[in-house]
mmCIF file of the C-alpha atoms, coordinates in Angstrom:
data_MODEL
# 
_entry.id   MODEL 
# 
loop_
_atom_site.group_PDB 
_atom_site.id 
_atom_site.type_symbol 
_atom_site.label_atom_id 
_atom_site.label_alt_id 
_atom_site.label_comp_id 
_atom_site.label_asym_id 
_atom_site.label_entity_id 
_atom_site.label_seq_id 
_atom_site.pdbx_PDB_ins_code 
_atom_site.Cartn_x 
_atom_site.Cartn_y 
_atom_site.Cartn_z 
_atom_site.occupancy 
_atom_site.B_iso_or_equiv 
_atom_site.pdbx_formal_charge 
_atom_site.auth_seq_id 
_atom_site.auth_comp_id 
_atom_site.auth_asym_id 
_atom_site.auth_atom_id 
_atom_site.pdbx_PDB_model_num 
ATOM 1   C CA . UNK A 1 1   ? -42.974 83.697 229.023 1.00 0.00 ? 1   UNK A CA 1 
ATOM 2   C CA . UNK A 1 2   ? -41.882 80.121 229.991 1.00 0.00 ? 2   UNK A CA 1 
ATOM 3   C CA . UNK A 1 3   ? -38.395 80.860 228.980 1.00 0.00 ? 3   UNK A CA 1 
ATOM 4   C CA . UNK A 1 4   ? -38.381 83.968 231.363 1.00 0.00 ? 4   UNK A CA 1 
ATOM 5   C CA . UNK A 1 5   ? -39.843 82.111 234.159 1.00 0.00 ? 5   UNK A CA 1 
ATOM 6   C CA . UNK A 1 6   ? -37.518 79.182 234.226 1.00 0.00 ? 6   UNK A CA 1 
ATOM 7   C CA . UNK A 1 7   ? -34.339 81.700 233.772 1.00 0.00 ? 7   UNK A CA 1 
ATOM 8   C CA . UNK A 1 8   ? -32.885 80.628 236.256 1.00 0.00 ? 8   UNK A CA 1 
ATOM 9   C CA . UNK A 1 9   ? -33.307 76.871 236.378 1.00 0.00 ? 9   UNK A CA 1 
ATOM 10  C CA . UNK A 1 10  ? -32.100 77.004 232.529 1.00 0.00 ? 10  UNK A CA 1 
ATOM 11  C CA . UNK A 1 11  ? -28.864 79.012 233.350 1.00 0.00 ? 11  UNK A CA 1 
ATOM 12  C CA . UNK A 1 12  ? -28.002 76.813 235.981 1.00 0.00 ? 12  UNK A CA 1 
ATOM 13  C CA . UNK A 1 13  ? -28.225 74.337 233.333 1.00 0.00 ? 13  UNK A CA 1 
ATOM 14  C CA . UNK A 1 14  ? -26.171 75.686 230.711 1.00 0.00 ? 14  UNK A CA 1 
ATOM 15  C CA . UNK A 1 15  ? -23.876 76.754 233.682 1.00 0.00 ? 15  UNK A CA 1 
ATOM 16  C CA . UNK A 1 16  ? -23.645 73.127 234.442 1.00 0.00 ? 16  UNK A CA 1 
ATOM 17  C CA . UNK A 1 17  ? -23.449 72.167 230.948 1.00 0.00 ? 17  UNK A CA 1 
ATOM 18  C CA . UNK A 1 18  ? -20.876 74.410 229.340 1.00 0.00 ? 18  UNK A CA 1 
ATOM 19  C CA . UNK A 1 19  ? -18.836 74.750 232.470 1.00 0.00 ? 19  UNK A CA 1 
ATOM 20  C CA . UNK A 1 20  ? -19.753 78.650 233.489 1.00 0.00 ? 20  UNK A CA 1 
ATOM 21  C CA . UNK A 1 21  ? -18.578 80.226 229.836 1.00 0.00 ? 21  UNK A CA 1 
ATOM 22  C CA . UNK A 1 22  ? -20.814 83.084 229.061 1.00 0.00 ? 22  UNK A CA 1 
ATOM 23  C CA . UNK A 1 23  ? -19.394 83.648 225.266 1.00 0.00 ? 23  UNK A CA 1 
ATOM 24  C CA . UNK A 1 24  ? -20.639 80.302 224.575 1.00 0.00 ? 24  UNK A CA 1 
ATOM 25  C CA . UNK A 1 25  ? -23.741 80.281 226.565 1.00 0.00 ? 25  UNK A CA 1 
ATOM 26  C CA . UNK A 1 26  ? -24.138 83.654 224.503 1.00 0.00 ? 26  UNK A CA 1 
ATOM 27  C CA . UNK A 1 27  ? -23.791 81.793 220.920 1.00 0.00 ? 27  UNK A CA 1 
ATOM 28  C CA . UNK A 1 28  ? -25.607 78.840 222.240 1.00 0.00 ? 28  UNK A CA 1 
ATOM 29  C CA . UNK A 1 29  ? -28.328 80.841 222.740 1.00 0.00 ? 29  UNK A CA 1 
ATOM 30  C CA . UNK A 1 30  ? -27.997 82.541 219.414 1.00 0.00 ? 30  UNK A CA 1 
ATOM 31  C CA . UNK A 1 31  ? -28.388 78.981 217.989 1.00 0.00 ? 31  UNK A CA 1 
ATOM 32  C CA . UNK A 1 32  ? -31.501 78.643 219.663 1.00 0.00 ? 32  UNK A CA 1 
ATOM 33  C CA . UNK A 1 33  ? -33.068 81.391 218.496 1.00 0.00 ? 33  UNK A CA 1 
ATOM 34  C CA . UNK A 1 34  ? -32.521 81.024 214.948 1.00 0.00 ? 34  UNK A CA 1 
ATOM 35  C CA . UNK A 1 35  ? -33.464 77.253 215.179 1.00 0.00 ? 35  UNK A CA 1 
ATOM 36  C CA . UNK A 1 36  ? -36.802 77.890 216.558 1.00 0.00 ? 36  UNK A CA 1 
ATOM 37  C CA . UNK A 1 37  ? -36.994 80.783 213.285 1.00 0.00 ? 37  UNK A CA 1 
ATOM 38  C CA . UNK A 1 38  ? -36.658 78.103 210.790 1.00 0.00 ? 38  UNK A CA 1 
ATOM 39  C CA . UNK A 1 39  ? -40.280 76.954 211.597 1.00 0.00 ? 39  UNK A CA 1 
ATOM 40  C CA . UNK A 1 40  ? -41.887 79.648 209.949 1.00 0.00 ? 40  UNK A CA 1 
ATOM 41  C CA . UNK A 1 41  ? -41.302 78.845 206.526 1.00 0.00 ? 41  UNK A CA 1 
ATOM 42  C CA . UNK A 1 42  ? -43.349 81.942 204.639 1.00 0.00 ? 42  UNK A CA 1 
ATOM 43  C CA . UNK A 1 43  ? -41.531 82.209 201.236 1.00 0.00 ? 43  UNK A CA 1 
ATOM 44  C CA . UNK A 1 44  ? -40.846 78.355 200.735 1.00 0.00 ? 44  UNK A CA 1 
ATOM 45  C CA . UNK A 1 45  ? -44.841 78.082 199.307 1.00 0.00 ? 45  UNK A CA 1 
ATOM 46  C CA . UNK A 1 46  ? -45.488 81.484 198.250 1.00 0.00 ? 46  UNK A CA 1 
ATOM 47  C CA . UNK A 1 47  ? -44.791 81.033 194.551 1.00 0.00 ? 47  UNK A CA 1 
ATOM 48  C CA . UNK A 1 48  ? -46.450 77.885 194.451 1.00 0.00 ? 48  UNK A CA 1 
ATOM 49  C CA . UNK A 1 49  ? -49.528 79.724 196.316 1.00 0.00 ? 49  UNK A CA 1 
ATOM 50  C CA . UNK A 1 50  ? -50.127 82.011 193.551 1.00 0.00 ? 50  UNK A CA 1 
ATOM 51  C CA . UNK A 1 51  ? -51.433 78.648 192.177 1.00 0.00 ? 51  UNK A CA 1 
ATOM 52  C CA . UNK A 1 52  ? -53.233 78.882 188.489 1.00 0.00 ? 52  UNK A CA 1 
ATOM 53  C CA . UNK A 1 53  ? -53.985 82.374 189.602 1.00 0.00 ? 53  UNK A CA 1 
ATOM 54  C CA . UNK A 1 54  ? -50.045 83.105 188.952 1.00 0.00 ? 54  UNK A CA 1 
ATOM 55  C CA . UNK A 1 55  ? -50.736 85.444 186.114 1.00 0.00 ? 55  UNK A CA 1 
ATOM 56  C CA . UNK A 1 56  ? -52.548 88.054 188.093 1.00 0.00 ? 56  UNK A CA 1 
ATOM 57  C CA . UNK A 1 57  ? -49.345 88.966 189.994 1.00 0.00 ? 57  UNK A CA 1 
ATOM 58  C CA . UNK A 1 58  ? -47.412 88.575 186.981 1.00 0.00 ? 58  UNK A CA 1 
ATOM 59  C CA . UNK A 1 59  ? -49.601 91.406 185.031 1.00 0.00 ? 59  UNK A CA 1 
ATOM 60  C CA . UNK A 1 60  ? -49.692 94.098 187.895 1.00 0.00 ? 60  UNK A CA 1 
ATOM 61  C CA . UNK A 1 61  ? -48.154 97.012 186.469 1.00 0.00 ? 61  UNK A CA 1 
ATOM 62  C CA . UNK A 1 62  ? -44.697 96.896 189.077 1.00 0.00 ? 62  UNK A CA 1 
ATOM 63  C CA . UNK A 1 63  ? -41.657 95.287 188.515 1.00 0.00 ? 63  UNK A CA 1 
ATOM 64  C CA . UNK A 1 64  ? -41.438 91.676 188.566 1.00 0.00 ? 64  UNK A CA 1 
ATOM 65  C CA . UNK A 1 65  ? -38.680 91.962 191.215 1.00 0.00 ? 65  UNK A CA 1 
ATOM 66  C CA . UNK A 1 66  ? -40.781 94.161 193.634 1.00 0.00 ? 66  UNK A CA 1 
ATOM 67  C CA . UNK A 1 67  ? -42.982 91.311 194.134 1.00 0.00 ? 67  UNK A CA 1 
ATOM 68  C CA . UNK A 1 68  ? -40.008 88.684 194.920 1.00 0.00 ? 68  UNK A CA 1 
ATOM 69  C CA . UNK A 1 69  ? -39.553 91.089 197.316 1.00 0.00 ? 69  UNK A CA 1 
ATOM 70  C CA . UNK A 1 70  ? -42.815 91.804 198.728 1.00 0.00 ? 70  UNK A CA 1 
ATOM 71  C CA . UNK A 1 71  ? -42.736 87.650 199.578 1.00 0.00 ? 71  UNK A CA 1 
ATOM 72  C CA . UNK A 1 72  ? -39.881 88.263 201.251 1.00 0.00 ? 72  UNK A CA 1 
ATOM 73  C CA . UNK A 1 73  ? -41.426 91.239 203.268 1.00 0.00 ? 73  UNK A CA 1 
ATOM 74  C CA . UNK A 1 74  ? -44.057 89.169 204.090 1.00 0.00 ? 74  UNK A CA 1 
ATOM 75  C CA . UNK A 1 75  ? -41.742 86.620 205.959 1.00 0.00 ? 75  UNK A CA 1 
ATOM 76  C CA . UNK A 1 76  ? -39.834 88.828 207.283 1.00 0.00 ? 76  UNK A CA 1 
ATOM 77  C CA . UNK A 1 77  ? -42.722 90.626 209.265 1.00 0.00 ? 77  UNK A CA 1 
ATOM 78  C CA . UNK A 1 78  ? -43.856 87.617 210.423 1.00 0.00 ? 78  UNK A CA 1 
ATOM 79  C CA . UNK A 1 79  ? -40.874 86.122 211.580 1.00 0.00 ? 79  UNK A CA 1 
ATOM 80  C CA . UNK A 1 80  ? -38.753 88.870 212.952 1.00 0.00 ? 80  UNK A CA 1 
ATOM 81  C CA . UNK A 1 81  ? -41.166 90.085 215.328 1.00 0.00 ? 81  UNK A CA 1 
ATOM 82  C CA . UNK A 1 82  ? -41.479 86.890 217.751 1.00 0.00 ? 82  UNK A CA 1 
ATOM 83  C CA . UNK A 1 83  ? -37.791 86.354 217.079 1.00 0.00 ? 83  UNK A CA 1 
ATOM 84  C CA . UNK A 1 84  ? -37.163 89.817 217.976 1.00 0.00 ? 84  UNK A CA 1 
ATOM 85  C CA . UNK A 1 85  ? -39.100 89.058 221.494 1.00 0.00 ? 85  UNK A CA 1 
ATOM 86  C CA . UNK A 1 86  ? -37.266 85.316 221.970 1.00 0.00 ? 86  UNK A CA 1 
ATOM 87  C CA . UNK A 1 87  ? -34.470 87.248 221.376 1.00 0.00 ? 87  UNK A CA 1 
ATOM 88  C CA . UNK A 1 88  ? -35.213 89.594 223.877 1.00 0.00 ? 88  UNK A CA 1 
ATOM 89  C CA . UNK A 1 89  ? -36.288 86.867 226.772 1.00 0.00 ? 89  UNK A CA 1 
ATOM 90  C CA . UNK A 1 90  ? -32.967 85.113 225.607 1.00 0.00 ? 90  UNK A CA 1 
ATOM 91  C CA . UNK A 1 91  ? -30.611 88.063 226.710 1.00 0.00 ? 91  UNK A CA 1 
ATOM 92  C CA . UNK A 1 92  ? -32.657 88.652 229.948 1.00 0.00 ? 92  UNK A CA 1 
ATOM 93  C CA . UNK A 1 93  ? -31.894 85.183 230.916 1.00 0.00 ? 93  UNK A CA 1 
ATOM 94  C CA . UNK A 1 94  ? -28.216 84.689 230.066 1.00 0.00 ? 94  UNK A CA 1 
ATOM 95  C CA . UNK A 1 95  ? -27.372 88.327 230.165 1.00 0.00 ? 95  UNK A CA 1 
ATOM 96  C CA . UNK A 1 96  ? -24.546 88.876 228.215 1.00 0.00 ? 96  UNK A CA 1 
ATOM 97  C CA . UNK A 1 97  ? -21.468 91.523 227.771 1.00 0.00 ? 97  UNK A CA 1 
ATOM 98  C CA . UNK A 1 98  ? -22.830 94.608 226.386 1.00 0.00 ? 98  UNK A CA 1 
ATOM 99  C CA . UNK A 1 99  ? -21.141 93.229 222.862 1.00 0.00 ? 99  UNK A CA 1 
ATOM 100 C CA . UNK A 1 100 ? -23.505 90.566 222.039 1.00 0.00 ? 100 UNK A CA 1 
ATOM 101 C CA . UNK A 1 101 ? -26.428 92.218 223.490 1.00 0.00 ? 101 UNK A CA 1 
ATOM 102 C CA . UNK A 1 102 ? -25.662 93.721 219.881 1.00 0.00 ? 102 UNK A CA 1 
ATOM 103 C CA . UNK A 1 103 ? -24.236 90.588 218.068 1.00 0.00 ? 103 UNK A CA 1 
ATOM 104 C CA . UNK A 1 104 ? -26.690 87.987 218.798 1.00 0.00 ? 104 UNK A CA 1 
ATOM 105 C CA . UNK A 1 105 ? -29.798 89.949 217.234 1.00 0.00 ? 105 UNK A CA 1 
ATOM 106 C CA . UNK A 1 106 ? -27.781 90.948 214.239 1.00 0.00 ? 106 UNK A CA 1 
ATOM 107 C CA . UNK A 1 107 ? -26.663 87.352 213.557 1.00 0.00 ? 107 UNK A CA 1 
ATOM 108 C CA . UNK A 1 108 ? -30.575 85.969 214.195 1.00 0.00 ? 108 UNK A CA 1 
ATOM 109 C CA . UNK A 1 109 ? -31.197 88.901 211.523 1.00 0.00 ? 109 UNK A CA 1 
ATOM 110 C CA . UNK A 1 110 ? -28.924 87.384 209.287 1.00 0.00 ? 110 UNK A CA 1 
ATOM 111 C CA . UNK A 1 111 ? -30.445 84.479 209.427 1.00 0.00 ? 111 UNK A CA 1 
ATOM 112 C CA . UNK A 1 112 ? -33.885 85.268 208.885 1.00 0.00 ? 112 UNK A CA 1 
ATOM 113 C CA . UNK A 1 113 ? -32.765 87.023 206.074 1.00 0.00 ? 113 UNK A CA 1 
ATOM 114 C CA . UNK A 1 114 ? -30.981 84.409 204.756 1.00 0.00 ? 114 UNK A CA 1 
ATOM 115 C CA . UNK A 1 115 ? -33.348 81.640 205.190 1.00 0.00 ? 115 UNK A CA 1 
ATOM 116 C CA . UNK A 1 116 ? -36.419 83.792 203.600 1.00 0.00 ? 116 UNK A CA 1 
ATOM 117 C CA . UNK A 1 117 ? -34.437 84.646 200.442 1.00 0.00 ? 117 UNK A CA 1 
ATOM 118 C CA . UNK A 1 118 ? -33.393 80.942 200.167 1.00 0.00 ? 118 UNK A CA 1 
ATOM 119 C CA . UNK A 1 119 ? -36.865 79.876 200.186 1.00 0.00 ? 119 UNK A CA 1 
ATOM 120 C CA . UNK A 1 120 ? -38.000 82.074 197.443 1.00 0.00 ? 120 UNK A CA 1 
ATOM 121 C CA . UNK A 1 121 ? -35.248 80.860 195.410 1.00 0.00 ? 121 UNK A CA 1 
ATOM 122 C CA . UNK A 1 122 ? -36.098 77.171 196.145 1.00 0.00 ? 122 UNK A CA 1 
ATOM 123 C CA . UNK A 1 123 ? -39.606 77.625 195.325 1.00 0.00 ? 123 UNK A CA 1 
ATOM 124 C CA . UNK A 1 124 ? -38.570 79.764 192.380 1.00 0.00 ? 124 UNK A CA 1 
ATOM 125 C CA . UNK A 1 125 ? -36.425 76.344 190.973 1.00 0.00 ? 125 UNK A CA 1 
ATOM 126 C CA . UNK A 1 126 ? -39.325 73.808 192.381 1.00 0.00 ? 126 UNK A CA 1 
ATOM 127 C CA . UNK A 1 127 ? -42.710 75.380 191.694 1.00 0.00 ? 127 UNK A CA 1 
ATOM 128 C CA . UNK A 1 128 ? -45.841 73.755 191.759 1.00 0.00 ? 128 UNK A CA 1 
ATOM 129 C CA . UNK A 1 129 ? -48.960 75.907 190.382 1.00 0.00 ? 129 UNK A CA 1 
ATOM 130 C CA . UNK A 1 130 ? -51.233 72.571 189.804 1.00 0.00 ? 130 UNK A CA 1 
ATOM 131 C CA . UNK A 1 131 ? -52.333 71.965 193.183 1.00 0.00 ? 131 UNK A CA 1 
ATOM 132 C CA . UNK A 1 132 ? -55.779 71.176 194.372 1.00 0.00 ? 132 UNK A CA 1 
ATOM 133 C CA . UNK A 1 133 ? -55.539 71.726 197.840 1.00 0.00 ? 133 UNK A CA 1 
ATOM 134 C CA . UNK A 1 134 ? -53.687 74.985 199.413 1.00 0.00 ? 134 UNK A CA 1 
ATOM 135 C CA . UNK A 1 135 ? -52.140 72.482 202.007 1.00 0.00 ? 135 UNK A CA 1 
ATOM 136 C CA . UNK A 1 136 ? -50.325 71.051 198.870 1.00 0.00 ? 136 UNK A CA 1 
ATOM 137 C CA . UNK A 1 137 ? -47.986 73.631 198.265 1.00 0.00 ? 137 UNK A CA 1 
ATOM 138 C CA . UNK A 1 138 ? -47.469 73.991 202.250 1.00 0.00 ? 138 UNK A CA 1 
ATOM 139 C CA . UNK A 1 139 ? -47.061 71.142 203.634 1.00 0.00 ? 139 UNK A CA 1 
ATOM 140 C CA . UNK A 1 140 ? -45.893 68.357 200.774 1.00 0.00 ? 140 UNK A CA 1 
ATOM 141 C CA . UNK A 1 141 ? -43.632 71.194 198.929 1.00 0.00 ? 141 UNK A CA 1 
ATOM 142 C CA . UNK A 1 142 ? -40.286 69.786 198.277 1.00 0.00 ? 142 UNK A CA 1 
ATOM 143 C CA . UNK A 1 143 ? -39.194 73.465 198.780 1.00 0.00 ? 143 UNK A CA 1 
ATOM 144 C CA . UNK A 1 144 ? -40.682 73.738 202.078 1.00 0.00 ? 144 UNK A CA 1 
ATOM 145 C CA . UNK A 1 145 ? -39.296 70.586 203.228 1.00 0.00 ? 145 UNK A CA 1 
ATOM 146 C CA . UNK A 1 146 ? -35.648 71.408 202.133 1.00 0.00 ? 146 UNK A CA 1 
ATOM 147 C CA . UNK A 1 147 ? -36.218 75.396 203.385 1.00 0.00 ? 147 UNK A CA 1 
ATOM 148 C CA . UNK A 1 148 ? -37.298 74.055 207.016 1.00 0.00 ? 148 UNK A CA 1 
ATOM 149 C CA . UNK A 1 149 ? -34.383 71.282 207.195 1.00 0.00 ? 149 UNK A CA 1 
ATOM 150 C CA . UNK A 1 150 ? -31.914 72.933 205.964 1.00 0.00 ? 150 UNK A CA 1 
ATOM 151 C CA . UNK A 1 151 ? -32.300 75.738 208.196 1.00 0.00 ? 151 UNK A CA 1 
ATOM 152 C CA . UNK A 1 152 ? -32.061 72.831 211.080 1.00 0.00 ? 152 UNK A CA 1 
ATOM 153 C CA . UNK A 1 153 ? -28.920 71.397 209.555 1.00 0.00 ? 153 UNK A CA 1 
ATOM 154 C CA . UNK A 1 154 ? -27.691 75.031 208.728 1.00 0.00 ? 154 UNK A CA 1 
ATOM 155 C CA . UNK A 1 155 ? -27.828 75.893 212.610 1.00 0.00 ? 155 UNK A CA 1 
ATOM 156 C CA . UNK A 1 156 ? -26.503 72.311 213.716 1.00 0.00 ? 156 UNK A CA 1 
ATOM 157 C CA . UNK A 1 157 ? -23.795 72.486 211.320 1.00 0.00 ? 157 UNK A CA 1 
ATOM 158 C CA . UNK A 1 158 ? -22.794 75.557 212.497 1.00 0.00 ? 158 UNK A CA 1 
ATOM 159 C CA . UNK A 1 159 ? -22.682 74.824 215.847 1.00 0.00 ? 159 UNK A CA 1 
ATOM 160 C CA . UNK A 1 160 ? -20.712 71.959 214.509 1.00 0.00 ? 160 UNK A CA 1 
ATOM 161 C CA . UNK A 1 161 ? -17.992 73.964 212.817 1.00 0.00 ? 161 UNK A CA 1 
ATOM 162 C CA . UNK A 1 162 ? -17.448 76.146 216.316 1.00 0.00 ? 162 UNK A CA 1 
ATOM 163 C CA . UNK A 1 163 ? -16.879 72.754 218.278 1.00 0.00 ? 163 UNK A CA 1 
ATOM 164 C CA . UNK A 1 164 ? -14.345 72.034 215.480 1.00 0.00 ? 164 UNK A CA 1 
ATOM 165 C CA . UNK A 1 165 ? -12.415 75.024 215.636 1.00 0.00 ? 165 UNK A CA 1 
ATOM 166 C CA . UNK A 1 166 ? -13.448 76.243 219.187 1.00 0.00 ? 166 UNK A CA 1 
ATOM 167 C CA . UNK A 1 167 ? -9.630  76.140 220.054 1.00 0.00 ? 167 UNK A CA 1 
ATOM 168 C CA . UNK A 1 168 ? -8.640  78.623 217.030 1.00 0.00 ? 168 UNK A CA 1 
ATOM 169 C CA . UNK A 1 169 ? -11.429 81.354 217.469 1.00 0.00 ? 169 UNK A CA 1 
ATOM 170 C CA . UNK A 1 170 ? -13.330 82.362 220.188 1.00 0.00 ? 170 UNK A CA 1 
ATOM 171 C CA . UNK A 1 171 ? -17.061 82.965 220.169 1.00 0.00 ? 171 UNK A CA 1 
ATOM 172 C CA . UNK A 1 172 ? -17.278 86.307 219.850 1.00 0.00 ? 172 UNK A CA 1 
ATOM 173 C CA . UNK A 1 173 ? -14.868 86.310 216.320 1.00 0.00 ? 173 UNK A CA 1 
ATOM 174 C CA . UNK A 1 174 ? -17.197 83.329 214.998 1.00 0.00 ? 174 UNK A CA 1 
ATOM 175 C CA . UNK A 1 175 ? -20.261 84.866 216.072 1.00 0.00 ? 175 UNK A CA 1 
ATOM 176 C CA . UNK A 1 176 ? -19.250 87.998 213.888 1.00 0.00 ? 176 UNK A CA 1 
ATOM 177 C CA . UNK A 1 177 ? -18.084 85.675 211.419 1.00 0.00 ? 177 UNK A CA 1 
ATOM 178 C CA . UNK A 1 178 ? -21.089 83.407 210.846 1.00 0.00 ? 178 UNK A CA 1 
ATOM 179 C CA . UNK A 1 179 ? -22.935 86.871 210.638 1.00 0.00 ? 179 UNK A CA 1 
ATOM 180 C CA . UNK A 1 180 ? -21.082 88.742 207.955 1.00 0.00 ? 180 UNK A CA 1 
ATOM 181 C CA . UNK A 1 181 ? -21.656 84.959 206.315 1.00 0.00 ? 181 UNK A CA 1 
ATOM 182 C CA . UNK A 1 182 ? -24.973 84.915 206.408 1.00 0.00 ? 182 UNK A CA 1 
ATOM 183 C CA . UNK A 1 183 ? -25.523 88.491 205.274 1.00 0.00 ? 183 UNK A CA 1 
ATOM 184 C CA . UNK A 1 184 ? -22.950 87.791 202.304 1.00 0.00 ? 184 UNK A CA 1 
ATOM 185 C CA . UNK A 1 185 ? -24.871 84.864 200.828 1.00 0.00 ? 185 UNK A CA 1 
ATOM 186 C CA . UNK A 1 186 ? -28.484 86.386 201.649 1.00 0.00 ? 186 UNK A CA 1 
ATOM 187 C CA . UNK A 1 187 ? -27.364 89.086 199.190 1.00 0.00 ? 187 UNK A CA 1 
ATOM 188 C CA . UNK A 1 188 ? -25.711 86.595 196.515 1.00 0.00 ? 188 UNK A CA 1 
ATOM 189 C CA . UNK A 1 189 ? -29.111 85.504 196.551 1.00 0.00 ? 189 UNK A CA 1 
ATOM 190 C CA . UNK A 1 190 ? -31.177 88.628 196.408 1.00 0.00 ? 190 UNK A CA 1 
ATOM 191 C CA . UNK A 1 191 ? -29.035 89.489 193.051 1.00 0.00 ? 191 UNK A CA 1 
ATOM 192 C CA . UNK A 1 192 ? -30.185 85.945 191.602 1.00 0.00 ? 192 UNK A CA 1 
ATOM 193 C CA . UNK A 1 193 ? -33.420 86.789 192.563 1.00 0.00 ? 193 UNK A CA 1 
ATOM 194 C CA . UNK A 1 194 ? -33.387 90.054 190.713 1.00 0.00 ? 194 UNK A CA 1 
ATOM 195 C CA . UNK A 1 195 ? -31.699 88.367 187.458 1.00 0.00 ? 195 UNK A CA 1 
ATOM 196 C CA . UNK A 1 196 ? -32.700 84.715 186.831 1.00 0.00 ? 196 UNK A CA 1 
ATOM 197 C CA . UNK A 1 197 ? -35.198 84.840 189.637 1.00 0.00 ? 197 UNK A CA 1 
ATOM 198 C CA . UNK A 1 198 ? -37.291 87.464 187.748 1.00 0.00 ? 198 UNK A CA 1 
ATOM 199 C CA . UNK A 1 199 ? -37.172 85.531 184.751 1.00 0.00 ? 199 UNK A CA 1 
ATOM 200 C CA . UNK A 1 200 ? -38.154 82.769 186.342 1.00 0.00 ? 200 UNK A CA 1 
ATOM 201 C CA . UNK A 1 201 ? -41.086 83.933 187.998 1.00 0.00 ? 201 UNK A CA 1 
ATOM 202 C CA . UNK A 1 202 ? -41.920 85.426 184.837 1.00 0.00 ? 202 UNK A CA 1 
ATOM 203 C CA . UNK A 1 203 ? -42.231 82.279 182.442 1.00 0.00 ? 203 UNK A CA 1 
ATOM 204 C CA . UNK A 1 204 ? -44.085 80.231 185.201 1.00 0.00 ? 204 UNK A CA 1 
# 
């Protein structure tokens, strides 16, 4: 609501800033969104939840992958729906070409995806079911902490690479890019998770 009532004084800004260039005002604002996803870190702690009670979801009678995937549900529900209405006050404000009115929610997509697989995986490979206290696992999880800063770096370094090569692709080809990228890897991911992830989960 903020966002949508300062439009104006923040375009002027990035205006000001990035010397009037909509296609990067449009990935800038990309950026933004998924940084601000990267603080809801649902699957980082959600095998390390399950806690000494761990067996129960092990022994309901569904495949061990199906619930991998119902953690991964679980973050995405949560996390898609305000990004889906930042996302929205985002492209009121800097209303961009009818092309990334398109690209800039299927590259946040991407990246919720991405970041919600990758914290099942590093909770899969740093579990810890011993805890005493459920703010343990949630807040003093190395998984968590490497989950919600390495989604900052992931963004910054990103944004990085762009400024580095800004003069051999424009936005809109590293925008598409970045998203094919992130939609790549999320799936590298999802077939560990159905392999050595199950197995995993499984032995815990």
């Amino acid at each position: 609501v903020a966002l949508i009532i300062k439009g104006s004084s923040v375009t002027y800004f990035l205006d000001a800033i990035l010397g009037n260039n909509p296609q990067l005002t449009a990935l800038l604002g990309a950026a933004a969104v998924c940084l601000m996803c990267t603080m809801n870190d649902m699957t980082a702690p959600s095998v390390s939840l399950e806690g000494k009670t761990i067996d129960i979801a092990k022994s309901l009678p569904i495949n061990t992958y199906e619930v991998l995937k119902a953690k991964i549900k679980l973050h995405l529900y949560l996390t898609l729906i305000p990004a889906a209405l930042l996302t929205a006050a985002v492209l009121w404000i800097i209303k961009p070409v009818w092309y990334f009115v398109l690209l800039i929610p299927l590259a946040v997509l991407g990246f919720v995806v991405l970041t919600a697989v990758l914290g099942l995986v590093l909770n899969l490979k740093m579990p810890n079911l011993n805890w005493t206290n459920e703010a343990v696992p949630v807040k003093q999880s190395m998984s968590v902490f490497i989950a919600l800063f390495g989604g900052w770096a992931l963004v910054f370094a990103l944004c990085g690479l762009y400024f580095g090569v800004r003069n051999y692709i424009n936005p809109t080809i590293y925008l598409i890019t970045v998203t094919a990228i992130l939609f790549a890897v999320s799936a590298v991911f999802m077939r560990w998770l159905k392999t050595k992830g199950t197995k995993i989960f499984e032995e815990l």
